[in-house]
PDB file of C-alpha atoms and ligand atoms in Angstrom:
ATOM      1  CA  MET A   1      20.058  10.605   7.830  1.00 52.00           C
ATOM      2  CA  THR A   2      16.310  10.101   7.703  1.00 64.00           C
ATOM      3  CA  SER A   3      14.348  10.546   4.505  1.00 66.00           C
ATOM      4  CA  PRO A   4      11.072  12.455   4.202  1.00 85.00           C
ATOM      5  CA  LEU A   5       8.090  10.226   4.887  1.00 97.00           C
ATOM      6  CA  ARG A   6       5.094  10.241   2.553  1.00 98.00           C
ATOM      7  CA  LEU A   7       1.524   9.211   3.307  1.00 98.00           C
ATOM      8  CA  GLY A   8      -0.405   7.405   0.605  1.00 98.00           C
ATOM      9  CA  VAL A   9      -4.110   7.215   1.368  1.00 98.00           C
ATOM     10  CA  ASN A  10      -5.902   4.117   0.111  1.00 98.00           C
ATOM     11  CA  VAL A  11      -9.494   4.892  -0.912  1.00 98.00           C
ATOM     12  CA  ASP A  12     -10.661   1.307  -1.611  1.00 98.00           C
ATOM     13  CA  HIS A  13     -13.090   1.225   1.261  1.00 98.00           C
ATOM     14  CA  VAL A  14     -14.882   4.365   0.217  1.00 98.00           C
ATOM     15  CA  ALA A  15     -15.795   2.275  -2.816  1.00 98.00           C
ATOM     16  CA  THR A  16     -16.751  -0.629  -0.519  1.00 98.00           C
ATOM     17  CA  VAL A  17     -19.356   1.590   1.152  1.00 98.00           C
ATOM     18  CA  ARG A  18     -20.538   2.942  -2.212  1.00 98.00           C
ATOM     19  CA  ASN A  19     -20.921  -0.554  -3.621  1.00 97.00           C
ATOM     20  CA  ALA A  20     -23.060  -1.614  -0.668  1.00 97.00           C
ATOM     21  CA  ARG A  21     -25.887   0.305  -2.365  1.00 97.00           C
ATOM     22  CA  GLY A  22     -24.818   0.212  -6.002  1.00 93.00           C
ATOM     23  CA  GLY A  23     -25.116   3.967  -6.567  1.00 96.00           C
ATOM     24  CA  PRO A  24     -22.455   6.650  -7.083  1.00 97.00           C
ATOM     25  CA  ARG A  25     -22.022   7.705  -3.432  1.00 98.00           C
ATOM     26  CA  PRO A  26     -19.690   7.958  -1.576  1.00 98.00           C
ATOM     27  CA  ASP A  27     -17.327   8.642  -4.463  1.00 98.00           C
ATOM     28  CA  PRO A  28     -13.724   7.457  -3.950  1.00 98.00           C
ATOM     29  CA  VAL A  29     -12.529  10.260  -6.233  1.00 98.00           C
ATOM     30  CA  ARG A  30     -14.109  12.852  -3.947  1.00 98.00           C
ATOM     31  CA  ALA A  31     -12.406  11.122  -1.005  1.00 98.00           C
ATOM     32  CA  ALA A  32      -9.082  11.207  -2.869  1.00 98.00           C
ATOM     33  CA  LEU A  33      -9.408  14.936  -3.513  1.00 98.00           C
ATOM     34  CA  ALA A  34     -10.322  15.549   0.135  1.00 98.00           C
ATOM     35  CA  ALA A  35      -7.391  13.387   1.263  1.00 98.00           C
ATOM     36  CA  ILE A  36      -4.965  15.405  -0.860  1.00 98.00           C
ATOM     37  CA  GLU A  37      -6.459  18.639   0.430  1.00 98.00           C
ATOM     38  CA  ALA A  38      -5.878  17.307   3.962  1.00 98.00           C
ATOM     39  CA  GLY A  39      -2.229  16.465   3.303  1.00 96.00           C
ATOM     40  CA  ALA A  40      -1.996  13.062   1.594  1.00 98.00           C
ATOM     41  CA  ASP A  41       1.085  12.796  -0.616  1.00 98.00           C
ATOM     42  CA  GLY A  42      -0.506  10.281  -2.942  1.00 98.00           C
ATOM     43  CA  ILE A  43      -3.540   8.077  -3.497  1.00 98.00           C
ATOM     44  CA  THR A  44      -3.541   4.307  -3.570  1.00 98.00           C
ATOM     45  CA  ALA A  45      -6.295   2.153  -5.025  1.00 98.00           C
ATOM     46  CA  HIS A  46      -6.462  -1.598  -5.606  1.00 98.00           C
ATOM     47  CA  LEU A  47      -8.314  -2.801  -8.681  1.00 98.00           C
ATOM     48  CA  ARG A  48      -9.078  -6.340  -7.608  1.00 96.00           C
ATOM     49  CA  GLU A  49      -9.891  -9.007 -10.136  1.00 95.00           C
ATOM     50  CA  ASP A  50     -13.394  -9.394  -8.652  1.00 94.00           C
ATOM     51  CA  ARG A  51     -13.903  -5.570  -8.625  1.00 96.00           C
ATOM     52  CA  ARG A  52     -15.272  -5.805  -5.088  1.00 95.00           C
ATOM     53  CA  HIS A  53     -14.461  -2.168  -4.330  1.00 97.00           C
ATOM     54  CA  ILE A  54     -12.581  -0.064  -6.885  1.00 98.00           C
ATOM     55  CA  HIS A  55     -13.966  -0.316 -10.446  1.00 98.00           C
ATOM     56  CA  ASP A  56     -12.156   0.267 -13.724  1.00 98.00           C
ATOM     57  CA  ASP A  57     -13.649   3.706 -14.236  1.00 98.00           C
ATOM     58  CA  ASP A  58     -12.640   4.716 -10.674  1.00 98.00           C
ATOM     59  CA  MET A  59      -9.008   4.213 -11.659  1.00 98.00           C
ATOM     60  CA  ALA A  60      -9.430   6.295 -14.800  1.00 98.00           C
ATOM     61  CA  ARG A  61     -11.253   9.022 -12.877  1.00 98.00           C
ATOM     62  CA  LEU A  62      -8.663   9.028 -10.103  1.00 98.00           C
ATOM     63  CA  LYS A  63      -5.865   9.415 -12.603  1.00 98.00           C
ATOM     64  CA  ALA A  64      -7.676  12.278 -14.335  1.00 98.00           C
ATOM     65  CA  ALA A  65      -8.709  14.091 -11.152  1.00 98.00           C
ATOM     66  CA  ILE A  66      -5.806  14.006  -8.744  1.00 98.00           C
ATOM     67  CA  SER A  67      -2.767  16.226  -8.682  1.00 96.00           C
ATOM     68  CA  LYS A  68      -0.628  13.819  -6.618  1.00 98.00           C
ATOM     69  CA  PRO A  69       0.842  10.441  -7.578  1.00 98.00           C
ATOM     70  CA  LEU A  70      -1.538   7.539  -8.135  1.00 98.00           C
ATOM     71  CA  ASN A  71      -0.361   4.174  -6.821  1.00 98.00           C
ATOM     72  CA  PHE A  72      -2.237   1.427  -8.710  1.00 98.00           C
ATOM     73  CA  GLU A  73      -2.322  -1.811  -6.729  1.00 98.00           C
ATOM     74  CA  MET A  74      -2.923  -4.924  -8.763  1.00 98.00           C
ATOM     75  CA  ALA A  75      -2.321  -8.623  -9.172  1.00 97.00           C
ATOM     76  CA  ALA A  76       0.110  -9.555 -11.923  1.00 97.00           C
ATOM     77  CA  THR A  77      -2.328 -10.598 -14.635  1.00 97.00           C
ATOM     78  CA  GLU A  78      -2.435  -9.676 -18.303  1.00 97.00           C
ATOM     79  CA  GLN A  79      -5.762  -7.922 -17.937  1.00 97.00           C
ATOM     80  CA  MET A  80      -4.487  -5.765 -15.072  1.00 98.00           C
ATOM     81  CA  LEU A  81      -1.306  -4.988 -16.944  1.00 98.00           C
ATOM     82  CA  ASP A  82      -3.313  -3.686 -19.905  1.00 98.00           C
ATOM     83  CA  ILE A  83      -5.448  -1.517 -17.629  1.00 98.00           C
ATOM     84  CA  ALA A  84      -2.406  -0.198 -15.756  1.00 98.00           C
ATOM     85  CA  LEU A  85      -0.594   0.668 -18.963  1.00 98.00           C
ATOM     86  CA  ALA A  86      -3.688   2.480 -20.247  1.00 97.00           C
ATOM     87  CA  THR A  87      -4.046   4.346 -16.937  1.00 98.00           C
ATOM     88  CA  ALA A  88      -0.357   5.314 -16.779  1.00 98.00           C
ATOM     89  CA  PRO A  89      -0.212   5.741 -12.981  1.00 98.00           C
ATOM     90  CA  HIS A  90       2.860   7.048 -11.209  1.00 98.00           C
ATOM     91  CA  ALA A  91       3.391   3.666  -9.553  1.00 98.00           C
ATOM     92  CA  VAL A  92       2.124   0.100  -9.626  1.00 98.00           C
ATOM     93  CA  CYS A  93       2.272  -2.049  -6.531  1.00 98.00           C
ATOM     94  CA  LEU A  94       2.123  -5.729  -7.446  1.00 98.00           C
ATOM     95  CA  VAL A  95       0.257  -7.735  -4.834  1.00 97.00           C
ATOM     96  CA  PRO A  96      -0.803 -11.361  -4.483  1.00 95.00           C
ATOM     97  CA  GLU A  97      -4.540 -11.837  -4.730  1.00 87.00           C
ATOM     98  CA  LYS A  98      -6.886 -14.602  -3.710  1.00 76.00           C
ATOM     99  CA  ARG A  99     -10.585 -14.411  -4.435  1.00 70.00           C
ATOM    100  CA  THR A 100     -11.491 -15.942  -1.105  1.00 70.00           C
ATOM    101  CA  GLU A 101      -9.433 -13.563   1.043  1.00 70.00           C
ATOM    102  CA  ARG A 102     -10.971 -10.630   2.863  1.00 72.00           C
ATOM    103  CA  THR A 103      -7.865  -8.523   2.296  1.00 72.00           C
ATOM    104  CA  THR A 104      -4.354  -9.066   0.912  1.00 72.00           C
ATOM    105  CA  GLU A 105      -3.172 -11.794   3.255  1.00 73.00           C
ATOM    106  CA  GLY A 106       0.530 -12.137   2.598  1.00 80.00           C
ATOM    107  CA  GLY A 107       3.382 -10.853   0.507  1.00 92.00           C
ATOM    108  CA  LEU A 108       4.188 -11.754  -3.076  1.00 95.00           C
ATOM    109  CA  ASP A 109       6.117 -14.978  -3.600  1.00 94.00           C
ATOM    110  CA  VAL A 110       8.839 -13.206  -5.583  1.00 95.00           C
ATOM    111  CA  ILE A 111      11.188 -16.190  -5.410  1.00 94.00           C
ATOM    112  CA  GLY A 112       8.698 -18.857  -6.514  1.00 94.00           C
ATOM    113  CA  GLN A 113       7.121 -16.598  -9.133  1.00 95.00           C
ATOM    114  CA  TYR A 114      10.296 -14.920 -10.323  1.00 96.00           C
ATOM    115  CA  ASP A 115       9.969 -15.937 -13.986  1.00 96.00           C
ATOM    116  CA  TYR A 116       6.274 -15.117 -13.997  1.00 96.00           C
ATOM    117  CA  LEU A 117       6.709 -11.658 -12.431  1.00 97.00           C
ATOM    118  CA  LEU A 118       9.784 -10.584 -14.383  1.00 98.00           C
ATOM    119  CA  PRO A 119       7.979  -9.468 -17.581  1.00 98.00           C
ATOM    120  CA  TYR A 120       5.478  -7.447 -15.512  1.00 98.00           C
ATOM    121  CA  VAL A 121       8.210  -5.561 -13.676  1.00 98.00           C
ATOM    122  CA  ASP A 122      10.094  -5.126 -16.914  1.00 98.00           C
ATOM    123  CA  GLN A 123       7.208  -3.862 -19.035  1.00 98.00           C
ATOM    124  CA  LEU A 124       5.847  -1.476 -16.438  1.00 98.00           C
ATOM    125  CA  SER A 125       9.332  -0.087 -15.777  1.00 98.00           C
ATOM    126  CA  ARG A 126       9.947   0.424 -19.483  1.00 98.00           C
ATOM    127  CA  GLU A 127       6.714   2.433 -19.635  1.00 98.00           C
ATOM    128  CA  GLY A 128       8.003   4.718 -16.909  1.00 98.00           C
ATOM    129  CA  VAL A 129       5.880   3.295 -14.084  1.00 98.00           C
ATOM    130  CA  ARG A 130       7.610   2.924 -10.735  1.00 98.00           C
ATOM    131  CA  VAL A 131       7.128  -0.700  -9.694  1.00 98.00           C
ATOM    132  CA  SER A 132       6.738  -1.736  -6.107  1.00 98.00           C
ATOM    133  CA  LEU A 133       6.455  -5.316  -4.837  1.00 98.00           C
ATOM    134  CA  PHE A 134       4.330  -6.008  -1.771  1.00 97.00           C
ATOM    135  CA  ILE A 135       6.465  -8.499   0.134  1.00 97.00           C
ATOM    136  CA  GLU A 136       6.958 -10.161   3.479  1.00 96.00           C
ATOM    137  CA  PRO A 137       9.752  -8.530   5.486  1.00 97.00           C
ATOM    138  CA  SER A 138      12.374 -11.189   4.729  1.00 96.00           C
ATOM    139  CA  ARG A 139      15.884 -11.048   3.302  1.00 97.00           C
ATOM    140  CA  GLU A 140      15.028 -13.647   0.680  1.00 96.00           C
ATOM    141  CA  ALA A 141      12.130 -11.592  -0.658  1.00 97.00           C
ATOM    142  CA  LEU A 142      14.270  -8.439  -0.643  1.00 98.00           C
ATOM    143  CA  ASP A 143      17.076 -10.171  -2.516  1.00 98.00           C
ATOM    144  CA  ALA A 144      14.576 -11.412  -5.089  1.00 97.00           C
ATOM    145  CA  ALA A 145      13.176  -7.873  -5.471  1.00 98.00           C
ATOM    146  CA  VAL A 146      16.677  -6.581  -6.171  1.00 98.00           C
ATOM    147  CA  SER A 147      17.330  -9.332  -8.736  1.00 98.00           C
ATOM    148  CA  ILE A 148      14.056  -8.690 -10.523  1.00 98.00           C
ATOM    149  CA  LYS A 149      14.987  -4.981 -10.661  1.00 98.00           C
ATOM    150  CA  ALA A 150      12.024  -3.577  -8.782  1.00 98.00           C
ATOM    151  CA  PRO A 151      13.041  -0.153  -7.451  1.00 98.00           C
ATOM    152  CA  VAL A 152      10.584  -0.232  -4.544  1.00 98.00           C
ATOM    153  CA  VAL A 153       9.241  -2.749  -2.054  1.00 98.00           C
ATOM    154  CA  GLU A 154       6.312  -2.341   0.290  1.00 98.00           C
ATOM    155  CA  LEU A 155       6.807  -4.335   3.476  1.00 98.00           C
ATOM    156  CA  HIS A 156       3.647  -6.110   4.633  1.00 97.00           C
ATOM    157  CA  THR A 157       2.912  -4.860   8.147  1.00 98.00           C
ATOM    158  CA  GLY A 158      -0.258  -6.936   8.526  1.00 97.00           C
ATOM    159  CA  ALA A 159       1.119  -9.710  10.770  1.00 97.00           C
ATOM    160  CA  TRP A 160       2.647  -7.141  13.135  1.00 98.00           C
ATOM    161  CA  CYS A 161      -0.501  -4.987  13.264  1.00 98.00           C
ATOM    162  CA  HIS A 162      -2.644  -8.068  13.846  1.00 98.00           C
ATOM    163  CA  ALA A 163      -0.439  -9.186  16.755  1.00 98.00           C
ATOM    164  CA  VAL A 164      -0.713  -5.685  18.279  1.00 98.00           C
ATOM    165  CA  GLU A 165      -4.490  -5.687  17.795  1.00 97.00           C
ATOM    166  CA  VAL A 166      -5.058  -9.049  19.471  1.00 98.00           C
ATOM    167  CA  GLY A 167      -2.736  -8.156  22.362  1.00 98.00           C
ATOM    168  CA  ASP A 168       0.125 -10.568  21.693  1.00 98.00           C
ATOM    169  CA  PRO A 169       3.177  -8.445  22.604  1.00 98.00           C
ATOM    170  CA  GLY A 170       5.731 -11.226  22.150  1.00 98.00           C
ATOM    171  CA  ARG A 171       4.569 -11.916  18.634  1.00 98.00           C
ATOM    172  CA  ALA A 172       4.218  -8.187  17.918  1.00 98.00           C
ATOM    173  CA  GLU A 173       7.807  -7.451  18.935  1.00 98.00           C
ATOM    174  CA  ALA A 174       9.117 -10.334  16.838  1.00 98.00           C
ATOM    175  CA  GLU A 175       7.139  -9.126  13.824  1.00 98.00           C
ATOM    176  CA  PHE A 176       8.280  -5.538  14.314  1.00 98.00           C
ATOM    177  CA  ALA A 177      11.889  -6.683  14.554  1.00 98.00           C
ATOM    178  CA  ARG A 178      11.475  -8.452  11.191  1.00 98.00           C
ATOM    179  CA  ILE A 179      10.154  -5.233   9.638  1.00 98.00           C
ATOM    180  CA  ALA A 180      12.963  -3.134  11.130  1.00 98.00           C
ATOM    181  CA  ALA A 181      15.621  -5.582   9.932  1.00 98.00           C
ATOM    182  CA  ALA A 182      14.059  -5.797   6.476  1.00 98.00           C
ATOM    183  CA  ALA A 183      13.860  -2.003   6.127  1.00 98.00           C
ATOM    184  CA  ALA A 184      17.549  -1.637   6.967  1.00 98.00           C
ATOM    185  CA  TYR A 185      18.627  -4.542   4.782  1.00 98.00           C
ATOM    186  CA  GLY A 186      16.481  -3.516   1.806  1.00 98.00           C
ATOM    187  CA  ALA A 187      17.604   0.110   1.914  1.00 98.00           C
ATOM    188  CA  GLY A 188      21.184  -1.119   2.104  1.00 98.00           C
ATOM    189  CA  ARG A 189      20.562  -3.029  -1.109  1.00 98.00           C
ATOM    190  CA  GLY A 190      19.300   0.145  -2.780  1.00 98.00           C
ATOM    191  CA  LEU A 191      15.554  -0.443  -2.545  1.00 98.00           C
ATOM    192  CA  GLU A 192      13.090   2.311  -1.685  1.00 98.00           C
ATOM    193  CA  ILE A 193      11.183   1.054   1.328  1.00 98.00           C
ATOM    194  CA  HIS A 194       7.439   1.456   1.799  1.00 98.00           C
ATOM    195  CA  ALA A 195       5.242  -0.164   4.412  1.00 98.00           C
ATOM    196  CA  GLY A 196       1.558  -0.821   4.776  1.00 98.00           C
ATOM    197  CA  HIS A 197      -1.397  -2.948   5.802  1.00 98.00           C
ATOM    198  CA  GLY A 198      -3.405  -2.716   8.973  1.00 98.00           C
ATOM    199  CA  LEU A 199      -1.682   0.449  10.257  1.00 98.00           C
ATOM    200  CA  ASP A 200      -3.407   2.715  12.785  1.00 98.00           C
ATOM    201  CA  TYR A 201      -2.106   5.849  14.553  1.00 98.00           C
ATOM    202  CA  ASP A 202       0.033   3.877  17.009  1.00 98.00           C
ATOM    203  CA  THR A 203       1.545   1.392  14.585  1.00 98.00           C
ATOM    204  CA  ALA A 204       2.104   4.135  11.996  1.00 98.00           C
ATOM    205  CA  ARG A 205       3.912   6.201  14.645  1.00 98.00           C
ATOM    206  CA  ARG A 206       6.152   3.261  15.501  1.00 98.00           C
ATOM    207  CA  VAL A 207       6.998   2.220  11.952  1.00 98.00           C
ATOM    208  CA  SER A 208       7.721   5.869  11.103  1.00 98.00           C
ATOM    209  CA  ALA A 209      10.692   5.672  13.470  1.00 97.00           C
ATOM    210  CA  LEU A 210      12.408   3.365  10.979  1.00 98.00           C
ATOM    211  CA  PRO A 211      14.521   5.900   9.089  1.00 97.00           C
ATOM    212  CA  GLN A 212      14.588   3.899   5.846  1.00 97.00           C
ATOM    213  CA  VAL A 213      10.809   3.940   5.435  1.00 98.00           C
ATOM    214  CA  ALA A 214       9.882   6.470   2.758  1.00 98.00           C
ATOM    215  CA  GLU A 215       6.134   5.891   2.411  1.00 98.00           C
ATOM    216  CA  LEU A 216       3.210   4.436   4.314  1.00 98.00           C
ATOM    217  CA  ASN A 217       0.062   3.317   2.530  1.00 98.00           C
ATOM    218  CA  ILE A 218      -2.948   3.385   4.809  1.00 98.00           C
ATOM    219  CA  GLY A 219      -6.602   2.796   4.037  1.00 98.00           C
ATOM    220  CA  HIS A 220      -9.026   0.857   6.189  1.00 98.00           C
ATOM    221  CA  PHE A 221      -8.223   2.551   9.486  1.00 98.00           C
ATOM    222  CA  LEU A 222      -8.381   6.066   8.030  1.00 98.00           C
ATOM    223  CA  ILE A 223     -11.701   5.485   6.286  1.00 98.00           C
ATOM    224  CA  GLY A 224     -13.081   4.001   9.519  1.00 98.00           C
ATOM    225  CA  GLU A 225     -11.805   6.939  11.575  1.00 98.00           C
ATOM    226  CA  ALA A 226     -13.377   9.314   9.071  1.00 98.00           C
ATOM    227  CA  ILE A 227     -16.796   8.144  10.288  1.00 98.00           C
ATOM    228  CA  PHE A 228     -16.032   9.587  13.706  1.00 98.00           C
ATOM    229  CA  VAL A 229     -13.764  12.580  13.109  1.00 98.00           C
ATOM    230  CA  GLY A 230     -13.987  13.250   9.378  1.00 98.00           C
ATOM    231  CA  LEU A 231     -11.438  12.319   6.730  1.00 98.00           C
ATOM    232  CA  ALA A 232      -9.425  15.540   6.946  1.00 98.00           C
ATOM    233  CA  GLU A 233      -9.034  15.252  10.717  1.00 98.00           C
ATOM    234  CA  ALA A 234      -8.136  11.541  10.493  1.00 98.00           C
ATOM    235  CA  ILE A 235      -5.447  12.337   7.944  1.00 98.00           C
ATOM    236  CA  SER A 236      -4.112  15.222   9.936  1.00 98.00           C
ATOM    237  CA  ARG A 237      -3.934  13.029  13.085  1.00 98.00           C
ATOM    238  CA  MET A 238      -2.169  10.352  11.062  1.00 98.00           C
ATOM    239  CA  ARG A 239       0.349  12.840   9.730  1.00 98.00           C
ATOM    240  CA  ARG A 240       1.006  14.015  13.268  1.00 97.00           C
ATOM    241  CA  ALA A 241       1.559  10.427  14.434  1.00 98.00           C
ATOM    242  CA  MET A 242       3.974   9.869  11.549  1.00 98.00           C
ATOM    243  CA  GLU A 243       5.895  13.044  12.357  1.00 97.00           C
ATOM    244  CA  GLU A 244       6.101  12.069  16.035  1.00 97.00           C
ATOM    245  CA  GLY A 245       7.440   8.685  15.004  1.00 97.00           C
ATOM    246  CA  ARG A 246       9.916  10.129  12.559  1.00 97.00           C
ATOM    247  CA  ALA A 247      11.218  12.475  15.245  1.00 95.00           C
ATOM    248  CA  GLN A 248      12.217   9.331  17.168  1.00 93.00           C
ATOM    249  CA  ALA A 249      14.087   7.876  14.172  1.00 89.00           C
ATOM    250  CA  PHE A 250      17.330   6.283  15.159  1.00 69.00           C
TER     251      PHE A 250
HETATM  252  N1  PXP B   1      -0.645  -1.610   0.955  1.00 78.64           N
HETATM  253  C1  PXP B   1      -1.056  -2.685   0.236  1.00 78.64           C
HETATM  254  C2  PXP B   1      -0.116  -3.272  -0.753  1.00 78.64           C
HETATM  255  C3  PXP B   1      -2.363  -3.214   0.399  1.00 78.64           C
HETATM  256  O1  PXP B   1      -2.741  -4.290  -0.306  1.00 78.64           O
HETATM  257  C4  PXP B   1      -3.236  -2.564   1.284  1.00 78.64           C
HETATM  258  C5  PXP B   1      -4.648  -3.059   1.422  1.00 78.64           C
HETATM  259  O2  PXP B   1      -5.310  -2.877   0.237  1.00 78.64           O
HETATM  260  C6  PXP B   1      -2.767  -1.445   1.985  1.00 78.64           C
HETATM  261  C7  PXP B   1      -1.466  -1.003   1.822  1.00 78.64           C
HETATM  262  C8  PXP B   1      -3.638  -0.699   2.933  1.00 78.64           C
HETATM  263  O3  PXP B   1      -3.992  -1.524   3.987  1.00 78.64           O
HETATM  264  P1  PXP B   1      -5.074  -1.036   5.034  1.00 78.64           P
HETATM  265  O4  PXP B   1      -6.336  -0.803   4.260  1.00 78.64           O
HETATM  266  O5  PXP B   1      -5.159  -2.166   5.987  1.00 78.64           O
HETATM  267  O6  PXP B   1      -4.551   0.228   5.646  1.00 78.64           O
END
């Protein structure tokens, strides 16, 4: 039995382009509304500690403007927790964050940071927010997510997508096998399985064939494609790729 597959569109890089000039355009909220109009099931935005793309008021405006679930990505810090609780998004995805990284490089260290993360998962869950942990596709991380009582994990697809991009098929297959095994194992342990980072049409199609995957969160590629074909067309092509993949689910 395969579950329906949702597409969350990450609008961070609309804000990256806006911030290049410091004015109000292009507005990530406008992009979110256009994405929903084009078939996105939800909107994801990452309020980074250095505010390099999404700003605090973007989160508030997204929450007020959109009719679909808002997935608030954040590092587990007290300041972010306060903002998330005030925003009351549908979901929070806890991610590791380093100031020097260009993008989220790896998964959360749920095992090493168990005691630190526990109150975040607990408090957000008690406030009715669905908590997701962005993790490496490993059994250990999945077991830790179960113990900490996170209902959802997002499997980091970045290493796989990078291996595909640089043309390293051996590495790519090994990374994909880790994702496939993690999706099956995690779902078996009762976790809702999401996946994201670095996905394009081809990798999204392939990961969509994993029947346990319930949601993909995709940003950079879609915003880049929008330059050439428009956001609505990029989203509709992505949805098609996901449906093609899901039709191959085994
Ligand atoms: N999911 C998570 C948890 C992320 O941190 C990111 C990047 O912000 C994405 C998905 C989207 O990744 P990309 O922009 O590479 O599609």
